[in-house]
mmCIF file of C-alpha atoms and ligand atoms in Angstrom:
data_model
loop_
_atom_site.group_PDB
_atom_site.id
_atom_site.type_symbol
_atom_site.label_atom_id
_atom_site.label_comp_id
_atom_site.label_asym_id
_atom_site.label_seq_id
_atom_site.Cartn_x
_atom_site.Cartn_y
_atom_site.Cartn_z
ATOM 1 C CA MET A 1 -6.769 -20.484 -20.033
ATOM 2 C CA THR A 2 -6.858 -20.951 -16.184
ATOM 3 C CA ARG A 3 -6.454 -17.733 -13.879
ATOM 4 C CA HIS A 4 -5.336 -19.107 -10.450
ATOM 5 C CA PHE A 5 -5.643 -17.408 -7.517
ATOM 6 C CA ASN A 6 -2.829 -15.172 -6.358
ATOM 7 C CA PHE A 7 -1.871 -14.078 -3.136
ATOM 8 C CA CYS A 8 1.234 -12.393 -3.622
ATOM 9 C CA ALA A 9 2.235 -9.407 -1.663
ATOM 10 C CA GLY A 10 3.220 -7.405 -4.714
ATOM 11 C CA PRO A 11 3.549 -7.130 -7.361
ATOM 12 C CA ALA A 12 -0.211 -8.546 -6.767
ATOM 13 C CA ALA A 13 -3.490 -9.777 -8.276
ATOM 14 C CA MET A 14 -5.270 -7.637 -10.630
ATOM 15 C CA PRO A 15 -8.889 -7.447 -10.981
ATOM 16 C CA THR A 16 -9.940 -9.599 -13.667
ATOM 17 C CA ALA A 17 -12.272 -6.996 -15.400
ATOM 18 C CA VAL A 18 -9.443 -4.509 -15.680
ATOM 19 C CA LEU A 19 -6.932 -7.051 -17.503
ATOM 20 C CA ASP A 20 -9.934 -7.671 -19.741
ATOM 21 C CA ARG A 21 -10.726 -4.292 -20.708
ATOM 22 C CA ALA A 22 -6.742 -3.392 -20.936
ATOM 23 C CA ARG A 23 -6.715 -6.636 -23.654
ATOM 24 C CA SER A 24 -9.266 -5.132 -25.567
ATOM 25 C CA GLU A 25 -7.410 -2.060 -25.856
ATOM 26 C CA MET A 26 -4.161 -3.080 -26.221
ATOM 27 C CA LYS A 27 -3.216 -2.365 -29.942
ATOM 28 C CA ASP A 28 -5.903 -0.167 -30.934
ATOM 29 C CA TYR A 29 -6.825 2.474 -27.880
ATOM 30 C CA ARG A 30 -10.321 3.568 -28.472
ATOM 31 C CA GLY A 31 -10.001 4.120 -32.192
ATOM 32 C CA TYR A 32 -6.821 6.015 -32.062
ATOM 33 C CA GLY A 33 -5.052 3.330 -33.825
ATOM 34 C CA LEU A 34 -2.129 2.653 -31.466
ATOM 35 C CA SER A 35 -1.746 1.387 -27.911
ATOM 36 C CA VAL A 36 -1.393 3.667 -24.733
ATOM 37 C CA MET A 37 2.252 1.960 -24.415
ATOM 38 C CA GLU A 38 3.206 3.642 -27.787
ATOM 39 C CA MET A 39 1.597 7.094 -27.217
ATOM 40 C CA SER A 40 3.442 10.065 -26.342
ATOM 41 C CA HIS A 41 2.800 11.394 -22.948
ATOM 42 C CA ARG A 42 2.341 14.914 -24.097
ATOM 43 C CA SER A 43 -0.516 13.556 -26.458
ATOM 44 C CA SER A 44 -3.872 15.154 -26.156
ATOM 45 C CA GLU A 45 -4.950 11.237 -25.469
ATOM 46 C CA PHE A 46 -2.582 10.446 -22.777
ATOM 47 C CA ILE A 47 -3.272 13.714 -21.157
ATOM 48 C CA ALA A 48 -6.770 12.884 -20.838
ATOM 49 C CA ILE A 49 -6.303 9.396 -19.468
ATOM 50 C CA ALA A 50 -3.850 10.975 -17.078
ATOM 51 C CA GLU A 51 -6.542 13.276 -16.061
ATOM 52 C CA GLN A 52 -9.330 11.027 -15.564
ATOM 53 C CA ALA A 53 -7.046 8.955 -13.383
ATOM 54 C CA GLU A 54 -6.402 11.687 -11.213
ATOM 55 C CA GLN A 55 -10.076 12.664 -10.895
ATOM 56 C CA ASP A 56 -11.291 9.403 -10.329
ATOM 57 C CA LEU A 57 -8.413 8.769 -7.566
ATOM 58 C CA ARG A 58 -9.575 12.232 -6.072
ATOM 59 C CA GLU A 59 -13.446 11.331 -6.314
ATOM 60 C CA LEU A 60 -12.702 7.684 -4.604
ATOM 61 C CA LEU A 61 -10.865 9.049 -1.960
ATOM 62 C CA ALA A 62 -12.523 12.741 -1.587
ATOM 63 C CA ILE A 63 -9.595 14.271 -1.586
ATOM 64 C CA PRO A 64 -9.549 17.672 -0.844
ATOM 65 C CA ASP A 65 -8.982 20.618 -3.244
ATOM 66 C CA ASN A 66 -5.601 21.694 -1.257
ATOM 67 C CA TYR A 67 -3.805 18.141 -2.078
ATOM 68 C CA ARG A 68 -2.168 17.604 -5.069
ATOM 69 C CA VAL A 69 -1.775 14.177 -6.544
ATOM 70 C CA LEU A 70 1.401 13.244 -7.887
ATOM 71 C CA PHE A 71 2.131 9.901 -10.051
ATOM 72 C CA THR A 72 5.542 9.190 -10.080
ATOM 73 C CA GLN A 73 8.427 6.465 -10.003
ATOM 74 C CA GLY A 74 11.136 4.937 -7.939
ATOM 75 C CA GLY A 75 8.789 2.625 -5.756
ATOM 76 C CA ALA A 76 8.015 3.724 -2.235
ATOM 77 C CA THR A 77 11.600 3.218 -1.331
ATOM 78 C CA LEU A 78 12.522 6.094 -3.103
ATOM 79 C CA GLN A 79 9.676 8.075 -0.868
ATOM 80 C CA PHE A 80 11.597 7.083 2.036
ATOM 81 C CA SER A 81 14.417 9.532 0.272
ATOM 82 C CA ALA A 82 12.059 12.189 -1.604
ATOM 83 C CA VAL A 83 9.817 12.679 1.869
ATOM 84 C CA PRO A 84 12.337 13.910 4.182
ATOM 85 C CA TYR A 85 14.197 15.892 1.309
ATOM 86 C CA ASN A 86 10.854 17.697 0.663
ATOM 87 C CA LEU A 87 10.116 18.348 4.251
ATOM 88 C CA LEU A 88 13.724 19.407 6.189
ATOM 89 C CA GLY A 89 14.685 22.160 4.120
ATOM 90 C CA GLN A 90 13.801 24.169 7.319
ATOM 91 C CA GLY A 91 15.748 22.101 9.446
ATOM 92 C CA GLY A 92 14.434 19.873 12.254
ATOM 93 C CA THR A 93 14.010 16.207 12.621
ATOM 94 C CA ALA A 94 12.113 13.059 11.163
ATOM 95 C CA ASN A 95 10.223 11.426 13.532
ATOM 96 C CA PHE A 96 9.107 7.892 13.036
ATOM 97 C CA LEU A 97 7.075 5.164 14.599
ATOM 98 C CA ASP A 98 8.835 2.021 14.430
ATOM 99 C CA THR A 99 6.394 -0.901 13.861
ATOM 100 C CA GLY A 100 8.354 -3.414 11.741
ATOM 101 C CA ILE A 101 10.489 -3.807 8.512
ATOM 102 C CA TRP A 102 9.151 -1.220 6.282
ATOM 103 C CA SER A 103 8.995 1.701 8.985
ATOM 104 C CA ARG A 104 12.411 0.574 9.757
ATOM 105 C CA LYS A 105 13.805 1.168 6.116
ATOM 106 C CA ALA A 106 12.235 4.618 5.859
ATOM 107 C CA ILE A 107 13.872 5.330 9.365
ATOM 108 C CA ASP A 108 17.536 3.767 7.876
ATOM 109 C CA GLU A 109 16.901 6.210 4.831
ATOM 110 C CA ALA A 110 16.378 9.350 6.714
ATOM 111 C CA ARG A 111 19.241 8.483 9.150
ATOM 112 C CA HIS A 112 21.761 7.526 6.180
ATOM 113 C CA LEU A 113 20.539 11.029 4.449
ATOM 114 C CA PHE A 114 20.567 13.436 7.410
ATOM 115 C CA GLY A 115 22.277 11.822 10.093
ATOM 116 C CA ALA A 116 19.297 11.732 12.443
ATOM 117 C CA ALA A 117 15.733 10.025 12.516
ATOM 118 C CA TYR A 118 13.982 9.929 15.842
ATOM 119 C CA VAL A 119 11.617 7.206 17.003
ATOM 120 C CA ALA A 120 8.586 8.661 18.519
ATOM 121 C CA ALA A 121 7.131 5.279 19.489
ATOM 122 C CA SER A 122 8.430 1.505 18.852
ATOM 123 C CA SER A 123 6.651 -2.044 19.039
ATOM 124 C CA GLU A 124 10.299 -3.519 19.146
ATOM 125 C CA ALA A 125 9.905 -4.354 22.554
ATOM 126 C CA ASP A 126 6.645 -6.264 21.736
ATOM 127 C CA SER A 127 8.254 -8.092 18.736
ATOM 128 C CA HIS A 128 6.088 -6.030 16.393
ATOM 129 C CA ARG A 129 3.108 -7.661 17.814
ATOM 130 C CA VAL A 130 1.045 -4.840 18.675
ATOM 131 C CA LEU A 131 0.978 -1.234 17.292
ATOM 132 C CA PRO A 132 1.952 1.479 19.755
ATOM 133 C CA ARG A 133 -1.305 3.766 20.883
ATOM 134 C CA GLN A 134 -1.686 7.334 20.624
ATOM 135 C CA GLU A 135 -0.464 7.675 24.225
ATOM 136 C CA ASP A 136 2.938 6.017 23.529
ATOM 137 C CA ILE A 137 3.801 8.600 20.584
ATOM 138 C CA VAL A 138 6.256 11.092 22.010
ATOM 139 C CA LEU A 139 7.852 13.516 19.554
ATOM 140 C CA SER A 140 10.964 15.095 19.893
ATOM 141 C CA GLU A 141 11.255 18.549 20.505
ATOM 142 C CA ASP A 142 12.599 19.314 16.901
ATOM 143 C CA ALA A 143 10.211 17.093 15.339
ATOM 144 C CA ALA A 144 9.257 18.481 11.607
ATOM 145 C CA TYR A 145 7.028 15.893 10.663
ATOM 146 C CA LEU A 146 5.985 12.231 11.801
ATOM 147 C CA HIS A 147 6.020 9.164 9.485
ATOM 148 C CA TYR A 148 4.480 5.781 9.955
ATOM 149 C CA THR A 149 3.600 3.029 7.977
ATOM 150 C CA ALA A 150 -0.400 2.096 7.968
ATOM 151 C CA ASN A 151 0.358 -1.418 7.315
ATOM 152 C CA GLU A 152 3.498 -3.281 7.483
ATOM 153 C CA THR A 153 3.193 -5.604 4.826
ATOM 154 C CA ILE A 154 5.792 -8.467 6.121
ATOM 155 C CA GLY A 155 4.524 -8.390 9.824
ATOM 156 C CA GLY A 156 0.976 -8.298 8.727
ATOM 157 C CA LEU A 157 -0.036 -5.416 11.200
ATOM 158 C CA GLU A 158 -2.477 -2.389 10.668
ATOM 159 C CA PHE A 159 -3.099 0.378 12.302
ATOM 160 C CA ASP A 160 -6.666 0.490 13.349
ATOM 161 C CA TYR A 161 -6.712 4.644 14.175
ATOM 162 C CA ILE A 162 -4.904 7.522 12.481
ATOM 163 C CA PRO A 163 -2.155 9.050 14.664
ATOM 164 C CA ARG A 164 -2.229 12.492 16.050
ATOM 165 C CA ALA A 165 1.563 14.071 15.398
ATOM 166 C CA VAL A 166 1.238 16.451 18.079
ATOM 167 C CA HIS A 167 4.537 18.438 19.058
ATOM 168 C CA PRO A 168 5.293 18.607 22.619
ATOM 169 C CA ASP A 169 4.511 22.181 22.687
ATOM 170 C CA GLY A 170 1.091 21.404 21.625
ATOM 171 C CA ARG A 171 1.308 22.485 17.657
ATOM 172 C CA GLU A 172 0.505 19.630 15.147
ATOM 173 C CA VAL A 173 3.197 18.374 12.804
ATOM 174 C CA PRO A 174 2.463 17.244 9.401
ATOM 175 C CA LEU A 175 1.767 13.431 9.624
ATOM 176 C CA VAL A 176 3.018 11.681 6.652
ATOM 177 C CA CYS A 177 2.253 7.993 5.808
ATOM 178 C CA ASP A 178 3.429 5.000 3.706
ATOM 179 C CA MET A 179 -0.023 3.881 2.614
ATOM 180 C CA SER A 180 1.504 1.196 -0.100
ATOM 181 C CA SER A 181 -0.251 -1.556 1.141
ATOM 182 C CA SER A 182 -3.383 -0.547 2.318
ATOM 183 C CA MET A 183 -4.205 2.687 0.075
ATOM 184 C CA LEU A 184 -7.683 1.957 -1.405
ATOM 185 C CA SER A 185 -8.677 -0.939 1.023
ATOM 186 C CA GLY A 186 -11.895 1.595 2.259
ATOM 187 C CA PRO A 187 -12.428 5.258 2.884
ATOM 188 C CA LEU A 188 -10.017 7.352 4.077
ATOM 189 C CA ASP A 189 -10.184 11.279 5.801
ATOM 190 C CA VAL A 190 -7.198 12.715 3.646
ATOM 191 C CA SER A 191 -7.217 15.997 5.155
ATOM 192 C CA ARG A 192 -5.634 14.631 8.332
ATOM 193 C CA PHE A 193 -2.323 13.606 6.526
ATOM 194 C CA GLY A 194 0.274 15.988 5.135
ATOM 195 C CA ILE A 195 1.495 13.685 3.020
ATOM 196 C CA ILE A 196 0.293 9.991 1.687
ATOM 197 C CA TYR A 197 2.427 7.585 -0.440
ATOM 198 C CA ALA A 198 1.996 4.486 -2.109
ATOM 199 C CA GLY A 199 3.899 2.352 -4.196
ATOM 200 C CA ALA A 200 1.344 1.004 -6.926
ATOM 201 C CA GLN A 201 1.795 -3.062 -7.258
ATOM 202 C CA LYS A 202 -0.819 -3.834 -4.335
ATOM 203 C CA ASN A 203 -3.943 -1.864 -4.723
ATOM 204 C CA ILE A 204 -3.405 0.440 -7.323
ATOM 205 C CA GLY A 205 -1.933 -1.446 -10.155
ATOM 206 C CA PRO A 206 1.434 -2.952 -11.497
ATOM 207 C CA ALA A 207 4.172 -2.186 -10.262
ATOM 208 C CA GLY A 208 6.613 1.059 -11.606
ATOM 209 C CA LEU A 209 3.990 4.025 -10.615
ATOM 210 C CA VAL A 210 3.961 5.695 -7.364
ATOM 211 C CA VAL A 211 0.989 7.863 -6.074
ATOM 212 C CA VAL A 212 1.717 10.833 -3.816
ATOM 213 C CA ILE A 213 -0.860 12.702 -1.959
ATOM 214 C CA VAL A 214 0.956 15.804 -0.770
ATOM 215 C CA ARG A 215 -0.899 18.963 0.920
ATOM 216 C CA ASP A 216 -0.180 22.407 -0.686
ATOM 217 C CA ASP A 217 1.447 23.893 2.131
ATOM 218 C CA LEU A 218 4.249 21.232 2.328
ATOM 219 C CA LEU A 219 5.175 22.003 -1.357
ATOM 220 C CA HIS A 220 7.610 24.972 -0.151
ATOM 221 C CA GLN A 221 9.800 22.848 2.653
ATOM 222 C CA ALA A 222 12.161 21.262 0.469
ATOM 223 C CA CYS A 223 15.775 21.142 0.948
ATOM 224 C CA ALA A 224 18.541 23.055 -1.183
ATOM 225 C CA GLY A 225 20.369 20.956 -3.524
ATOM 226 C CA MET A 226 17.931 17.642 -3.394
ATOM 227 C CA PRO A 227 17.647 15.989 -6.981
ATOM 228 C CA SER A 228 15.513 17.737 -8.867
ATOM 229 C CA LEU A 229 13.255 14.746 -9.882
ATOM 230 C CA LEU A 230 12.268 14.166 -6.273
ATOM 231 C CA GLY A 231 11.139 17.744 -5.883
ATOM 232 C CA TYR A 232 6.879 17.442 -5.211
ATOM 233 C CA GLN A 233 6.616 21.220 -6.203
ATOM 234 C CA ALA A 234 8.378 20.626 -9.625
ATOM 235 C CA LEU A 235 6.066 17.463 -9.992
ATOM 236 C CA ALA A 236 3.236 19.197 -8.998
ATOM 237 C CA LYS A 237 4.004 22.084 -11.451
ATOM 238 C CA GLY A 238 4.658 19.696 -14.354
ATOM 239 C CA GLY A 239 1.453 17.661 -13.723
ATOM 240 C CA SER A 240 4.092 14.948 -12.827
ATOM 241 C CA MET A 241 5.502 14.900 -16.401
ATOM 242 C CA VAL A 242 8.982 16.504 -15.100
ATOM 243 C CA ASN A 243 9.964 13.484 -17.148
ATOM 244 C CA THR A 244 8.554 10.438 -19.107
ATOM 245 C CA PRO A 245 6.193 8.990 -16.675
ATOM 246 C CA ALA A 246 5.136 5.154 -16.756
ATOM 247 C CA THR A 247 2.530 5.893 -18.636
ATOM 248 C CA TYR A 248 1.281 2.214 -18.994
ATOM 249 C CA SER A 249 0.947 1.752 -15.097
ATOM 250 C CA TRP A 250 -0.707 5.044 -14.881
ATOM 251 C CA TYR A 251 -3.316 4.035 -17.445
ATOM 252 C CA LEU A 252 -3.729 0.338 -15.594
ATOM 253 C CA ALA A 253 -4.040 2.692 -12.556
ATOM 254 C CA GLY A 254 -7.074 4.694 -14.002
ATOM 255 C CA LEU A 255 -8.834 1.128 -15.056
ATOM 256 C CA VAL A 256 -8.313 0.237 -11.405
ATOM 257 C CA PHE A 257 -10.162 3.438 -10.269
ATOM 258 C CA GLN A 258 -12.679 2.897 -12.755
ATOM 259 C CA TRP A 259 -13.205 -0.871 -11.829
ATOM 260 C CA LEU A 260 -13.388 0.698 -7.887
ATOM 261 C CA LYS A 261 -16.142 2.944 -8.847
ATOM 262 C CA HIS A 262 -18.153 1.320 -11.176
ATOM 263 C CA ASP A 263 -18.011 -2.351 -10.773
ATOM 264 C CA VAL A 264 -17.238 -2.356 -6.967
ATOM 265 C CA GLY A 265 -19.354 0.578 -5.734
ATOM 266 C CA GLY A 266 -16.746 2.764 -4.162
ATOM 267 C CA LEU A 267 -14.660 2.126 -1.378
ATOM 268 C CA GLU A 268 -17.454 2.075 1.429
ATOM 269 C CA ALA A 269 -18.301 -1.523 -0.687
ATOM 270 C CA MET A 270 -14.834 -2.285 -0.701
ATOM 271 C CA ASP A 271 -14.349 -1.976 2.928
ATOM 272 C CA ALA A 272 -17.084 -4.414 3.700
ATOM 273 C CA ILE A 273 -15.580 -6.712 1.401
ATOM 274 C CA ASN A 274 -12.031 -6.659 2.483
ATOM 275 C CA THR A 275 -13.698 -6.468 6.209
ATOM 276 C CA ARG A 276 -15.753 -9.980 5.112
ATOM 277 C CA LYS A 277 -12.896 -11.671 3.240
ATOM 278 C CA ALA A 278 -10.420 -11.083 6.568
ATOM 279 C CA GLU A 279 -12.590 -11.973 8.991
ATOM 280 C CA MET A 280 -13.373 -15.367 7.454
ATOM 281 C CA LEU A 281 -9.678 -15.920 7.238
ATOM 282 C CA TYR A 282 -8.193 -15.061 10.366
ATOM 283 C CA SER A 283 -11.501 -16.928 12.041
ATOM 284 C CA ALA A 284 -10.224 -20.149 10.087
ATOM 285 C CA ILE A 285 -6.656 -19.665 11.397
ATOM 286 C CA ASP A 286 -8.289 -18.916 14.878
ATOM 287 C CA ASN A 287 -10.351 -22.054 15.003
ATOM 288 C CA SER A 288 -7.527 -24.545 13.856
ATOM 289 C CA ALA A 289 -4.843 -26.589 15.870
ATOM 290 C CA LEU A 290 -2.422 -26.412 12.734
ATOM 291 C CA TYR A 291 -2.392 -22.628 11.906
ATOM 292 C CA SER A 292 -1.446 -19.557 14.053
ATOM 293 C CA ASN A 293 -1.357 -15.625 13.944
ATOM 294 C CA PRO A 294 0.871 -14.015 16.460
ATOM 295 C CA ILE A 295 -0.650 -10.529 15.978
ATOM 296 C CA ALA A 296 -2.814 -8.597 18.597
ATOM 297 C CA PRO A 297 -6.666 -8.928 17.038
ATOM 298 C CA GLN A 298 -6.985 -4.836 17.101
ATOM 299 C CA ASN A 299 -3.983 -4.891 15.063
ATOM 300 C CA ARG A 300 -4.106 -7.610 12.680
ATOM 301 C CA SER A 301 -3.909 -6.717 8.922
ATOM 302 C CA ARG A 302 -6.735 -6.474 6.497
ATOM 303 C CA MET A 303 -4.274 -6.854 3.641
ATOM 304 C CA ASN A 304 -1.673 -9.370 4.518
ATOM 305 C CA VAL A 305 -2.455 -12.547 6.695
ATOM 306 C CA PRO A 306 0.818 -14.001 8.132
ATOM 307 C CA PHE A 307 0.233 -17.407 9.532
ATOM 308 C CA VAL A 308 2.385 -20.540 10.467
ATOM 309 C CA LEU A 309 2.196 -24.169 10.701
ATOM 310 C CA ALA A 310 2.405 -25.997 14.339
ATOM 311 C CA ASP A 311 4.983 -27.867 12.568
ATOM 312 C CA GLU A 312 7.038 -26.481 10.238
ATOM 313 C CA ARG A 313 8.219 -29.559 8.552
ATOM 314 C CA LEU A 314 4.786 -29.362 6.941
ATOM 315 C CA ASP A 315 5.748 -25.953 5.305
ATOM 316 C CA SER A 316 7.008 -27.122 1.968
ATOM 317 C CA LEU A 317 4.126 -29.926 1.886
ATOM 318 C CA PHE A 318 1.424 -27.253 2.261
ATOM 319 C CA LEU A 319 3.033 -24.915 -0.364
ATOM 320 C CA GLN A 320 3.338 -27.716 -3.095
ATOM 321 C CA GLU A 321 -0.097 -28.989 -2.779
ATOM 322 C CA ALA A 322 -1.496 -25.541 -2.489
ATOM 323 C CA GLU A 323 0.090 -24.598 -5.736
ATOM 324 C CA ALA A 324 -1.384 -27.658 -7.224
ATOM 325 C CA ALA A 325 -4.711 -26.477 -6.065
ATOM 326 C CA GLY A 326 -4.238 -23.344 -8.082
ATOM 327 C CA LEU A 327 -3.329 -21.294 -4.807
ATOM 328 C CA LEU A 328 -0.122 -19.355 -5.762
ATOM 329 C CA ASN A 329 2.213 -17.533 -3.578
ATOM 330 C CA LEU A 330 1.353 -18.023 -0.233
ATOM 331 C CA LYS A 331 5.396 -18.253 1.233
ATOM 332 C CA GLY A 332 6.029 -16.048 3.949
ATOM 333 C CA HIS A 333 8.602 -13.079 3.376
ATOM 334 C CA ARG A 334 12.126 -14.429 3.379
ATOM 335 C CA SER A 335 12.951 -12.526 6.500
ATOM 336 C CA VAL A 336 9.974 -14.306 8.603
ATOM 337 C CA GLY A 337 9.155 -17.544 7.146
ATOM 338 C CA GLY A 338 5.660 -19.514 7.590
ATOM 339 C CA MET A 339 3.145 -18.309 5.204
ATOM 340 C CA ARG A 340 1.251 -15.130 3.976
ATOM 341 C CA ALA A 341 -2.047 -14.547 2.467
ATOM 342 C CA SER A 342 -2.196 -11.329 1.164
ATOM 343 C CA ILE A 343 -5.878 -10.443 0.401
ATOM 344 C CA TYR A 344 -5.768 -7.148 -1.401
ATOM 345 C CA ASN A 345 -8.453 -5.538 -2.973
ATOM 346 C CA ALA A 346 -8.360 -7.795 -6.510
ATOM 347 C CA VAL A 347 -8.590 -11.066 -4.146
ATOM 348 C CA SER A 348 -12.019 -12.158 -4.536
ATOM 349 C CA GLU A 349 -13.961 -13.817 -1.554
ATOM 350 C CA GLN A 350 -14.194 -16.735 -3.432
ATOM 351 C CA ALA A 351 -10.323 -16.998 -3.968
ATOM 352 C CA VAL A 352 -10.394 -16.568 -0.010
ATOM 353 C CA ASP A 353 -12.995 -19.307 0.417
ATOM 354 C CA ALA A 354 -11.089 -21.679 -1.502
ATOM 355 C CA LEU A 355 -7.646 -20.779 0.488
ATOM 356 C CA ILE A 356 -10.079 -21.619 3.346
ATOM 357 C CA SER A 357 -11.286 -24.978 1.938
ATOM 358 C CA PHE A 358 -7.647 -25.984 1.232
ATOM 359 C CA MET A 359 -6.135 -25.172 4.478
ATOM 360 C CA ALA A 360 -9.254 -27.111 6.411
ATOM 361 C CA ASP A 361 -8.761 -29.893 3.852
ATOM 362 C CA PHE A 362 -4.608 -30.093 4.423
ATOM 363 C CA GLU A 363 -5.265 -29.884 8.374
ATOM 364 C CA GLN A 364 -7.488 -32.806 7.738
ATOM 365 C CA ARG A 365 -5.223 -34.753 6.189
ATOM 366 C CA ARG A 366 -1.570 -33.606 7.399
ATOM 367 C CA GLY A 367 -2.242 -32.054 10.830
HETATM 368 N N1 PMP B 1 6.539 0.104 2.044
HETATM 369 C C1 PMP B 1 5.538 -0.998 2.270
HETATM 370 C C2 PMP B 1 4.701 -0.892 3.227
HETATM 371 C C3 PMP B 1 5.613 -2.134 1.636
HETATM 372 O O1 PMP B 1 4.871 -2.892 1.404
HETATM 373 C C4 PMP B 1 6.719 -2.006 0.398
HETATM 374 C C5 PMP B 1 6.856 -2.995 -0.888
HETATM 375 N N2 PMP B 1 6.318 -4.042 -0.562
HETATM 376 C C6 PMP B 1 7.540 -0.662 0.045
HETATM 377 C C7 PMP B 1 7.220 0.378 0.847
HETATM 378 C C8 PMP B 1 8.596 -0.929 -1.067
HETATM 379 O O2 PMP B 1 7.959 -0.612 -1.937
HETATM 380 P P1 PMP B 1 8.956 -0.167 -3.676
HETATM 381 O O3 PMP B 1 9.251 -1.997 -3.632
HETATM 382 O O4 PMP B 1 7.931 -0.097 -4.497
HETATM 383 O O5 PMP B 1 9.813 0.250 -3.276
#
């Protein structure tokens, strides 16, 4: 059996150790005589798995006690609806940082549901190649919260700071972050946020699961008449088991948290590895005549590295040869073209080394 190097943006590479562990427990979970897939979500065995996963995530991110952790469904996309429904019950307008395709989708959904969404800063004039600085962010008078996308998965931009959501009258409003493609890539000060959410299928586990971290005081601002399954308060009260949760994805996420704690050695260690991988790849791109990346250096994503070839007629050959060399899923998003290497937590330094060697070799032969 060969495992290729997978640079997919999501669903993304899983740690091999996690897959091995899941395989060994697949048919008989620790002597219970059944698979986790076959367990009732109400069983004591599954409740123990669920609680352990939450505890490990709390430990990894040092999540303060006044935050709830929810394991829900519907992808990060359903959070584009859930967040305004949960936060706009007392009126006001959702404010956003417009930084590319994913933030735009969140803006469009808030506008669709509530008729208004205010853009407090935008990088559109810079073709989304450099992110707004703190001083560029001006909230509306009626701002209820500020939403931003920590890492634009398609554009390949990542915030190098946590914005402050300061209302014109000086009050702070809750900061909401779509952290789908960067959560767990390094340590995080959760206390700076009102809500953090992330689709699992990058750094957390398989698709079908969404993690939401919400501050207690924000559980009481929901709109009347919203779909009950989207309500954070109900999810928090019901231990994220208002309906049948994505049990197997939840279990696998738990194994990923264990891997991060015990195999990697925590998020500081993960952070150092991720910085090394990204620096190596960007430096290979910057030092070549064939490849280039257009993003302002301080905003370059450590997780998603888009690059173009100087001659786009070489694109399909590049992808073909990469695949033959066991380097999969390097094609850029259909909306932007070019290439994209997603180098999430589970993509090893060895995988990045192999990609860099292939790129250099391709340039020498074809560039
Ligand atoms: N936000 C970001 C930053 C993403 O990268 C993605 C998916 N690539 C989404 C939201 C949407 O996630 P989902 O497909 O889980 O709804």
